[in-house]
mmCIF file of C-alpha atoms in Angstrom:
data_model
loop_
_atom_site.group_PDB
_atom_site.id
_atom_site.type_symbol
_atom_site.label_atom_id
_atom_site.label_comp_id
_atom_site.label_asym_id
_atom_site.label_seq_id
_atom_site.Cartn_x
_atom_site.Cartn_y
_atom_site.Cartn_z
ATOM 1 C CA MET A 24 -106.525 -65.421 51.462
ATOM 2 C CA ASN A 25 -103.494 -66.564 49.538
ATOM 3 C CA ALA A 26 -103.496 -70.333 49.379
ATOM 4 C CA ALA A 27 -99.701 -70.434 49.405
ATOM 5 C CA VAL A 28 -99.461 -68.939 52.839
ATOM 6 C CA PRO A 29 -99.246 -71.661 55.372
ATOM 7 C CA ARG A 30 -102.096 -72.304 57.883
ATOM 8 C CA HIS A 31 -101.699 -74.240 61.133
ATOM 9 C CA ASP A 32 -105.415 -74.586 61.872
ATOM 10 C CA TRP A 33 -106.519 -77.208 59.427
ATOM 11 C CA SER A 34 -109.470 -79.290 60.702
ATOM 12 C CA LEU A 35 -110.245 -82.912 59.885
ATOM 13 C CA ASP A 36 -113.355 -81.984 58.029
ATOM 14 C CA GLU A 37 -111.431 -79.496 55.888
ATOM 15 C CA VAL A 38 -108.944 -81.919 54.809
ATOM 16 C CA MET A 39 -111.401 -84.667 54.199
ATOM 17 C CA ALA A 40 -113.318 -82.152 51.933
ATOM 18 C CA LEU A 41 -110.014 -81.593 50.002
ATOM 19 C CA MET A 42 -109.493 -85.424 49.545
ATOM 20 C CA GLU A 43 -113.095 -85.921 48.414
ATOM 21 C CA LEU A 44 -112.809 -83.338 45.601
ATOM 22 C CA PRO A 45 -113.154 -84.655 42.015
ATOM 23 C CA PHE A 46 -109.652 -85.830 41.141
ATOM 24 C CA ASN A 47 -109.075 -83.128 38.438
ATOM 25 C CA ASP A 48 -110.117 -80.360 40.851
ATOM 26 C CA LEU A 49 -107.868 -81.641 43.608
ATOM 27 C CA LEU A 50 -104.840 -81.774 41.259
ATOM 28 C CA PHE A 51 -105.601 -78.368 39.902
ATOM 29 C CA ARG A 52 -105.664 -76.845 43.407
ATOM 30 C CA ALA A 53 -102.448 -78.680 44.263
ATOM 31 C CA GLN A 54 -100.757 -77.366 41.153
ATOM 32 C CA GLN A 55 -101.774 -73.821 41.919
ATOM 33 C CA VAL A 56 -100.232 -73.988 45.334
ATOM 34 C CA HIS A 57 -97.168 -75.706 44.113
ATOM 35 C CA ARG A 58 -96.477 -73.205 41.393
ATOM 36 C CA ALA A 59 -96.864 -70.244 43.706
ATOM 37 C CA VAL A 60 -93.947 -71.456 45.856
ATOM 38 C CA PHE A 61 -91.732 -73.863 43.995
ATOM 39 C CA ASP A 62 -90.431 -74.363 40.393
ATOM 40 C CA PRO A 63 -92.861 -77.223 39.222
ATOM 41 C CA ASN A 64 -90.096 -78.920 37.202
ATOM 42 C CA GLU A 65 -87.450 -79.336 39.919
ATOM 43 C CA ILE A 66 -87.114 -82.294 42.074
ATOM 44 C CA GLN A 67 -84.900 -82.486 45.128
ATOM 45 C CA ARG A 68 -82.973 -85.842 45.377
ATOM 46 C CA SER A 69 -81.907 -87.445 48.724
ATOM 47 C CA SER A 70 -80.086 -90.631 49.355
ATOM 48 C CA LEU A 71 -80.614 -93.010 52.328
ATOM 49 C CA LEU A 72 -78.199 -95.462 53.922
ATOM 50 C CA SER A 73 -78.991 -97.903 56.870
ATOM 51 C CA VAL A 74 -75.987 -97.550 59.087
ATOM 52 C CA LYS A 75 -77.342 -100.024 61.648
ATOM 53 C CA SER A 76 -79.857 -102.671 60.712
ATOM 54 C CA GLY A 77 -82.049 -105.007 62.546
ATOM 55 C CA GLY A 78 -82.537 -105.864 66.241
ATOM 56 C CA CYS A 79 -85.052 -102.976 66.940
ATOM 57 C CA PRO A 80 -87.243 -103.631 70.103
ATOM 58 C CA GLU A 81 -90.180 -101.621 68.653
ATOM 59 C CA ASP A 82 -93.184 -103.847 67.486
ATOM 60 C CA CYS A 83 -94.000 -101.695 64.397
ATOM 61 C CA LYS A 84 -96.214 -104.008 62.161
ATOM 62 C CA TYR A 85 -94.772 -102.744 58.928
ATOM 63 C CA CYS A 86 -91.039 -103.170 59.746
ATOM 64 C CA ALA A 87 -88.761 -105.983 58.943
ATOM 65 C CA GLN A 88 -86.189 -104.496 61.462
ATOM 66 C CA SER A 89 -88.369 -105.330 64.482
ATOM 67 C CA VAL A 90 -87.384 -108.319 66.674
ATOM 68 C CA HIS A 91 -91.066 -108.908 67.049
ATOM 69 C CA ASN A 92 -91.529 -109.897 63.337
ATOM 70 C CA GLU A 93 -90.660 -113.175 61.789
ATOM 71 C CA GLN A 94 -87.937 -113.329 59.060
ATOM 72 C CA GLY A 95 -86.640 -109.948 60.093
ATOM 73 C CA VAL A 96 -83.567 -108.279 58.758
ATOM 74 C CA PRO A 97 -80.459 -109.779 60.305
ATOM 75 C CA SER A 98 -78.890 -107.595 62.861
ATOM 76 C CA ARG A 99 -75.888 -105.659 61.712
ATOM 77 C CA GLY A 100 -73.821 -103.454 63.888
ATOM 78 C CA LEU A 101 -73.004 -99.769 63.301
ATOM 79 C CA MET A 102 -71.037 -99.170 60.077
ATOM 80 C CA GLY A 103 -67.664 -97.380 60.169
ATOM 81 C CA VAL A 104 -67.289 -93.726 59.415
ATOM 82 C CA GLU A 105 -65.155 -94.229 56.264
ATOM 83 C CA GLU A 106 -67.618 -96.742 54.810
ATOM 84 C CA VAL A 107 -70.561 -94.245 55.377
ATOM 85 C CA VAL A 108 -68.506 -91.315 53.848
ATOM 86 C CA ALA A 109 -67.613 -93.420 50.801
ATOM 87 C CA ALA A 110 -71.365 -94.089 50.216
ATOM 88 C CA ALA A 111 -72.279 -90.519 50.676
ATOM 89 C CA ARG A 112 -69.563 -89.548 48.068
ATOM 90 C CA ARG A 113 -71.158 -92.111 45.560
ATOM 91 C CA ALA A 114 -74.522 -90.623 46.180
ATOM 92 C CA ARG A 115 -73.201 -87.103 45.552
ATOM 93 C CA GLU A 116 -71.774 -88.235 42.330
ATOM 94 C CA ALA A 117 -75.017 -89.807 41.295
ATOM 95 C CA GLY A 118 -76.886 -86.487 41.776
ATOM 96 C CA ALA A 119 -78.051 -86.604 45.346
ATOM 97 C CA THR A 120 -77.862 -83.285 47.417
ATOM 98 C CA ARG A 121 -78.933 -84.756 50.829
ATOM 99 C CA PHE A 122 -77.594 -87.862 52.421
ATOM 100 C CA CYS A 123 -79.629 -89.414 55.211
ATOM 101 C CA ILE A 124 -78.319 -92.168 57.721
ATOM 102 C CA GLY A 125 -80.725 -94.322 59.566
ATOM 103 C CA ALA A 126 -80.081 -96.607 62.475
ATOM 104 C CA ALA A 127 -82.539 -99.249 63.910
ATOM 105 C CA TRP A 128 -82.673 -98.002 67.387
ATOM 106 C CA ARG A 129 -85.452 -97.295 69.812
ATOM 107 C CA ALA A 130 -83.321 -94.452 70.890
ATOM 108 C CA PRO A 131 -79.503 -93.857 70.530
ATOM 109 C CA THR A 132 -77.281 -94.359 73.601
ATOM 110 C CA LYS A 133 -74.855 -91.675 74.633
ATOM 111 C CA GLY A 134 -71.645 -93.764 74.243
ATOM 112 C CA ARG A 135 -69.255 -94.503 71.479
ATOM 113 C CA ALA A 136 -71.978 -95.348 68.957
ATOM 114 C CA PHE A 137 -73.556 -91.969 69.119
ATOM 115 C CA ALA A 138 -70.186 -90.382 69.030
ATOM 116 C CA ARG A 139 -69.447 -92.334 65.704
ATOM 117 C CA VAL A 140 -72.871 -91.066 64.299
ATOM 118 C CA LEU A 141 -71.869 -87.375 65.155
ATOM 119 C CA GLU A 142 -68.563 -87.952 63.238
ATOM 120 C CA MET A 143 -70.456 -89.462 60.256
ATOM 121 C CA ILE A 144 -72.490 -86.199 60.149
ATOM 122 C CA ARG A 145 -69.356 -83.991 60.251
ATOM 123 C CA ARG A 146 -67.833 -85.850 57.363
ATOM 124 C CA ILE A 147 -70.982 -85.770 55.264
ATOM 125 C CA LYS A 148 -71.113 -82.022 55.743
ATOM 126 C CA ASP A 149 -67.437 -81.896 54.592
ATOM 127 C CA LEU A 150 -68.812 -83.352 51.266
ATOM 128 C CA GLY A 151 -70.814 -80.145 50.725
ATOM 129 C CA MET A 152 -74.150 -82.171 51.222
ATOM 130 C CA GLU A 153 -77.053 -81.706 53.436
ATOM 131 C CA ALA A 154 -77.092 -84.161 56.303
ATOM 132 C CA CYS A 155 -80.292 -86.024 57.688
ATOM 133 C CA ALA A 156 -80.482 -88.726 60.320
ATOM 134 C CA THR A 157 -83.216 -90.883 61.657
ATOM 135 C CA LEU A 158 -82.129 -92.611 64.831
ATOM 136 C CA GLY A 159 -85.246 -93.178 66.926
ATOM 137 C CA MET A 160 -86.358 -91.094 69.959
ATOM 138 C CA LEU A 161 -84.114 -88.218 71.087
ATOM 139 C CA ASP A 162 -83.889 -86.218 74.326
ATOM 140 C CA ALA A 163 -82.973 -82.521 74.283
ATOM 141 C CA GLU A 164 -79.298 -83.156 74.816
ATOM 142 C CA GLN A 165 -78.967 -85.569 71.985
ATOM 143 C CA ALA A 166 -80.847 -83.197 69.558
ATOM 144 C CA GLU A 167 -78.411 -80.407 70.509
ATOM 145 C CA ALA A 168 -75.286 -82.603 69.875
ATOM 146 C CA LEU A 169 -76.677 -83.530 66.414
ATOM 147 C CA ARG A 170 -77.135 -79.921 65.549
ATOM 148 C CA ALA A 171 -73.644 -79.048 66.780
ATOM 149 C CA ALA A 172 -72.245 -81.713 64.546
ATOM 150 C CA GLY A 173 -73.845 -80.023 61.572
ATOM 151 C CA LEU A 174 -77.016 -82.017 61.084
ATOM 152 C CA ASP A 175 -79.589 -80.146 58.836
ATOM 153 C CA TYR A 176 -82.625 -82.468 59.099
ATOM 154 C CA TYR A 177 -83.928 -85.026 61.581
ATOM 155 C CA ASN A 178 -86.526 -87.622 60.277
ATOM 156 C CA HIS A 179 -88.982 -88.897 62.762
ATOM 157 C CA ASN A 180 -92.251 -89.946 61.219
ATOM 158 C CA LEU A 181 -95.618 -89.879 62.839
ATOM 159 C CA ASP A 182 -96.618 -92.951 60.698
ATOM 160 C CA SER A 183 -100.406 -92.411 60.901
ATOM 161 C CA ASP A 184 -102.974 -90.327 62.745
ATOM 162 C CA PRO A 185 -103.274 -90.988 66.499
ATOM 163 C CA GLU A 186 -106.320 -93.259 66.291
ATOM 164 C CA PHE A 187 -105.031 -95.717 63.740
ATOM 165 C CA TYR A 188 -101.503 -95.660 65.391
ATOM 166 C CA ARG A 189 -102.809 -97.893 68.212
ATOM 167 C CA THR A 190 -103.384 -100.669 65.717
ATOM 168 C CA ILE A 191 -99.820 -100.872 64.360
ATOM 169 C CA ILE A 192 -97.499 -100.048 67.320
ATOM 170 C CA SER A 193 -97.805 -100.749 70.951
ATOM 171 C CA THR A 194 -94.200 -100.143 72.263
ATOM 172 C CA ARG A 195 -94.057 -96.381 71.469
ATOM 173 C CA ARG A 196 -96.701 -93.775 72.287
ATOM 174 C CA TYR A 197 -97.724 -91.200 69.869
ATOM 175 C CA GLN A 198 -96.663 -88.547 72.252
ATOM 176 C CA ASP A 199 -93.173 -90.019 72.395
ATOM 177 C CA ARG A 200 -92.927 -89.124 68.645
ATOM 178 C CA LEU A 201 -94.243 -85.594 69.272
ATOM 179 C CA ASP A 202 -91.807 -85.085 72.157
ATOM 180 C CA THR A 203 -88.887 -86.066 69.962
ATOM 181 C CA LEU A 204 -90.058 -83.654 67.336
ATOM 182 C CA LYS A 205 -90.260 -80.890 70.018
ATOM 183 C CA HIS A 206 -86.625 -81.454 71.074
ATOM 184 C CA VAL A 207 -85.518 -81.420 67.492
ATOM 185 C CA ARG A 208 -87.221 -78.152 66.668
ATOM 186 C CA ALA A 209 -85.997 -76.614 70.049
ATOM 187 C CA ALA A 210 -82.446 -77.440 68.832
ATOM 188 C CA GLY A 211 -82.859 -75.534 65.747
ATOM 189 C CA LEU A 212 -82.911 -78.524 63.412
ATOM 190 C CA ARG A 213 -85.246 -78.854 60.459
ATOM 191 C CA ILE A 214 -87.743 -81.643 60.421
ATOM 192 C CA CYS A 215 -88.544 -84.419 58.024
ATOM 193 C CA CYS A 216 -91.800 -85.994 59.238
ATOM 194 C CA GLY A 217 -94.501 -87.811 57.375
ATOM 195 C CA GLY A 218 -96.179 -91.192 57.498
ATOM 196 C CA ILE A 219 -97.116 -94.452 55.822
ATOM 197 C CA VAL A 220 -100.274 -95.164 53.880
ATOM 198 C CA GLY A 221 -101.795 -98.375 52.613
ATOM 199 C CA MET A 222 -101.582 -100.102 56.071
ATOM 200 C CA GLY A 223 -105.311 -100.724 56.171
ATOM 201 C CA GLU A 224 -106.279 -97.241 57.356
ATOM 202 C CA SER A 225 -109.294 -95.470 56.056
ATOM 203 C CA ARG A 226 -109.364 -92.179 53.970
ATOM 204 C CA ARG A 227 -110.325 -90.507 57.245
ATOM 205 C CA HIS A 228 -107.312 -91.768 58.927
ATOM 206 C CA ARG A 229 -105.103 -90.509 56.045
ATOM 207 C CA ALA A 230 -106.729 -87.093 56.353
ATOM 208 C CA GLY A 231 -106.075 -87.215 60.128
ATOM 209 C CA LEU A 232 -102.321 -87.865 59.391
ATOM 210 C CA ILE A 233 -102.246 -84.766 57.206
ATOM 211 C CA VAL A 234 -103.954 -82.757 59.839
ATOM 212 C CA GLN A 235 -101.385 -83.731 62.457
ATOM 213 C CA LEU A 236 -98.600 -82.598 60.188
ATOM 214 C CA ALA A 237 -100.306 -79.430 58.967
ATOM 215 C CA ARG A 238 -101.017 -78.259 62.435
ATOM 216 C CA MET A 239 -97.260 -78.084 63.275
ATOM 217 C CA ALA A 240 -95.968 -74.607 63.434
ATOM 218 C CA PRO A 241 -93.736 -74.299 61.470
ATOM 219 C CA HIS A 242 -94.690 -77.179 59.166
ATOM 220 C CA PRO A 243 -92.020 -79.983 58.569
ATOM 221 C CA GLU A 244 -89.639 -78.765 56.007
ATOM 222 C CA SER A 245 -89.834 -82.283 54.451
ATOM 223 C CA VAL A 246 -92.936 -84.385 54.231
ATOM 224 C CA PRO A 247 -92.270 -87.916 53.251
ATOM 225 C CA ILE A 248 -95.334 -89.843 52.027
ATOM 226 C CA ASN A 249 -94.583 -93.624 51.994
ATOM 227 C CA MET A 250 -96.638 -96.376 50.423
ATOM 228 C CA LEU A 251 -96.580 -99.390 52.515
ATOM 229 C CA VAL A 252 -94.049 -102.118 51.150
ATOM 230 C CA PRO A 253 -95.552 -105.438 52.510
ATOM 231 C CA ILE A 254 -92.611 -107.494 53.770
ATOM 232 C CA ALA A 255 -92.940 -111.242 54.469
ATOM 233 C CA GLY A 256 -92.968 -111.991 58.229
ATOM 234 C CA THR A 257 -94.364 -108.577 59.333
ATOM 235 C CA GLY A 258 -97.814 -107.892 60.629
ATOM 236 C CA LEU A 259 -98.852 -106.157 57.426
ATOM 237 C CA ALA A 260 -97.444 -108.651 54.908
ATOM 238 C CA ASP A 261 -100.852 -109.446 53.463
ATOM 239 C CA ALA A 262 -102.183 -105.882 53.632
ATOM 240 C CA GLU A 263 -104.505 -104.992 50.730
ATOM 241 C CA PRO A 264 -102.752 -102.701 48.356
ATOM 242 C CA LEU A 265 -103.914 -99.079 48.265
ATOM 243 C CA ASP A 266 -105.437 -97.737 45.109
ATOM 244 C CA VAL A 267 -102.614 -95.545 43.560
ATOM 245 C CA LEU A 268 -105.030 -92.701 42.814
ATOM 246 C CA GLU A 269 -105.790 -92.609 46.691
ATOM 247 C CA PHE A 270 -102.092 -92.213 47.172
ATOM 248 C CA VAL A 271 -102.001 -89.340 44.752
ATOM 249 C CA ARG A 272 -104.967 -87.724 46.606
ATOM 250 C CA THR A 273 -102.829 -87.880 49.863
ATOM 251 C CA ILE A 274 -99.879 -86.235 48.056
ATOM 252 C CA ALA A 275 -102.147 -83.544 46.830
ATOM 253 C CA ALA A 276 -103.594 -82.911 50.246
ATOM 254 C CA ALA A 277 -100.111 -82.616 51.775
ATOM 255 C CA ARG A 278 -99.113 -80.152 49.162
ATOM 256 C CA ILE A 279 -102.208 -77.867 49.638
ATOM 257 C CA THR A 280 -102.005 -77.892 53.541
ATOM 258 C CA MET A 281 -98.197 -77.580 53.666
ATOM 259 C CA PRO A 282 -97.402 -75.250 50.725
ATOM 260 C CA ARG A 283 -93.808 -74.538 51.635
ATOM 261 C CA SER A 284 -92.724 -78.101 52.489
ATOM 262 C CA ARG A 285 -90.897 -80.475 50.222
ATOM 263 C CA VAL A 286 -93.336 -83.360 49.883
ATOM 264 C CA ARG A 287 -91.317 -86.437 49.228
ATOM 265 C CA LEU A 288 -92.343 -89.477 47.203
ATOM 266 C CA SER A 289 -90.812 -92.223 49.455
ATOM 267 C CA ALA A 290 -91.126 -95.918 50.083
ATOM 268 C CA GLY A 291 -93.155 -97.915 47.525
ATOM 269 C CA ARG A 292 -92.131 -95.733 44.582
ATOM 270 C CA HIS A 293 -90.216 -98.776 42.957
ATOM 271 C CA ALA A 294 -93.607 -100.499 42.514
ATOM 272 C CA MET A 295 -95.338 -97.526 40.889
ATOM 273 C CA SER A 296 -95.650 -97.192 37.114
ATOM 274 C CA ASP A 297 -94.075 -94.108 35.486
ATOM 275 C CA GLU A 298 -97.583 -92.738 34.869
ATOM 276 C CA ALA A 299 -98.375 -93.109 38.621
ATOM 277 C CA GLN A 300 -95.157 -91.166 39.592
ATOM 278 C CA ALA A 301 -95.934 -88.515 37.144
ATOM 279 C CA LEU A 302 -99.420 -88.029 38.657
ATOM 280 C CA CYS A 303 -97.616 -87.721 42.131
ATOM 281 C CA PHE A 304 -95.380 -85.049 40.575
ATOM 282 C CA LEU A 305 -98.383 -83.324 39.227
ATOM 283 C CA ALA A 306 -100.071 -83.406 42.648
ATOM 284 C CA GLY A 307 -97.082 -81.473 44.045
ATOM 285 C CA ALA A 308 -94.458 -84.255 45.231
ATOM 286 C CA ASN A 309 -91.178 -82.445 44.527
ATOM 287 C CA SER A 310 -88.667 -84.690 46.440
ATOM 288 C CA ILE A 311 -87.596 -88.275 46.115
ATOM 289 C CA PHE A 312 -85.209 -90.812 47.726
ATOM 290 C CA TYR A 313 -82.553 -91.609 45.076
ATOM 291 C CA GLY A 314 -80.789 -94.946 45.060
ATOM 292 C CA GLU A 315 -81.466 -98.656 45.219
ATOM 293 C CA LYS A 316 -82.428 -99.003 48.864
ATOM 294 C CA LEU A 317 -84.652 -97.364 51.484
ATOM 295 C CA LEU A 318 -83.121 -98.771 54.710
ATOM 296 C CA THR A 319 -84.377 -102.425 53.910
ATOM 297 C CA ALA A 320 -86.989 -101.895 51.213
ATOM 298 C CA ASP A 321 -86.177 -101.751 47.450
ATOM 299 C CA ASN A 322 -86.165 -98.382 45.769
ATOM 300 C CA ALA A 323 -86.455 -97.403 42.055
ATOM 301 C CA ASP A 324 -83.356 -97.863 39.840
ATOM 302 C CA VAL A 325 -81.341 -94.649 39.410
ATOM 303 C CA ALA A 326 -80.868 -95.068 35.576
ATOM 304 C CA HIS A 327 -84.803 -95.623 35.301
ATOM 305 C CA ASP A 328 -85.183 -92.475 37.414
ATOM 306 C CA GLU A 329 -82.951 -90.438 35.168
ATOM 307 C CA ALA A 330 -84.817 -91.753 32.068
ATOM 308 C CA LEU A 331 -88.302 -90.807 33.734
ATOM 309 C CA PHE A 332 -87.007 -87.305 34.647
ATOM 310 C CA ALA A 333 -85.854 -86.735 31.074
ATOM 311 C CA ARG A 334 -89.209 -87.826 29.680
ATOM 312 C CA LEU A 335 -91.082 -85.572 32.166
ATOM 313 C CA GLY A 336 -88.698 -82.553 31.719
ATOM 314 C CA LEU A 337 -87.724 -82.619 35.380
ATOM 315 C CA ARG A 338 -84.390 -81.466 36.739
ATOM 316 C CA GLY A 339 -82.573 -81.532 40.136
ATOM 317 C CA ALA A 340 -83.141 -78.743 42.678
ATOM 318 C CA GLU A 341 -79.335 -78.607 43.402
ATOM 319 C CA GLY A 342 -78.715 -77.095 46.777
ATOM 320 C CA LYS A 343 -81.737 -74.820 46.784
ATOM 321 C CA ALA A 344 -82.967 -74.004 50.164
ATOM 322 C CA ILE A 345 -86.609 -74.540 51.197
ATOM 323 C CA PRO A 346 -88.459 -71.190 51.313
ATOM 324 C CA SER A 347 -88.989 -70.373 54.877
ATOM 325 C CA GLU A 348 -92.428 -69.707 56.605
ATOM 326 C CA ARG A 349 -90.511 -66.747 58.375
ATOM 327 C CA ARG A 350 -90.123 -64.940 55.155
ATOM 328 C CA LEU A 351 -93.811 -65.096 54.138
ATOM 329 C CA ASP A 352 -94.923 -61.591 55.056
ATOM 330 C CA CYS A 353 -92.511 -60.178 52.535
ATOM 331 C CA ALA A 354 -92.729 -62.952 49.943
ATOM 332 C CA LEU A 355 -96.534 -63.449 49.476
ATOM 333 C CA CYS A 356 -98.281 -60.491 50.896
#
């Protein structure tokens, strides 16, 4: 069986077996899959802007935007359209091809604020960029409205596997997240969906997250793997740092199980050494967030990124579409 052909029947034991391979063997397998689908020296670059910060009613233990956490991010109302467009234009000039807007809502209302978000999306598309949004839970009508405005991707992370999820969030059910993803896919939008590691979970929990993602049919087109950024005042402020090699193992497992997805090296990258990032790219990560902020967390410096890419011989994947699972019979038979 061709390892680059997506499967949607991965078991927890299978993914655990992958993650427990000798490190060199795991990276070799991930590279084989990666090279069968993607140019291994291309990195897709996205930029992220928080257009409405703080005041979120959810109790996610990792998030400074929650009203349940001490020393949270000050609440800031929804930005104006022209301000967002100016930020998107700067991101495009810096080399980003996708622009993502995020709002700290449990779910968007259907009034003027949501209408403003739709206008932001239309204007981002006018710049020739892919548009992505993360706005919390959606119903079917909202997903359709976002698609009509031109949205390309909707980001809604699972965060963890269902078992560990109960220990970090109580105000939103795991099924709520799955329902939002169902509405997004039904509207014809592409999905950006991943999770966070380093929250105190076990390797089996990390494998469980990968299983949840890899069983989606089709797979999420983008899979962000975030390393927890401990933030003062949150429930995970004192979380024990995850071994970076374990993080690389998670990247490799995502690449092997979701061969045609862009696996994104996301939050926590600013704290990783150049060598650690290089291992992530070797393990199959081929997308990054680009810019100095990820909603509220710091991100790697753009100039440093460019210098690292030059040292590694990496280049931008400018405007290239993700290979579709629907074309597999012809492409890989």
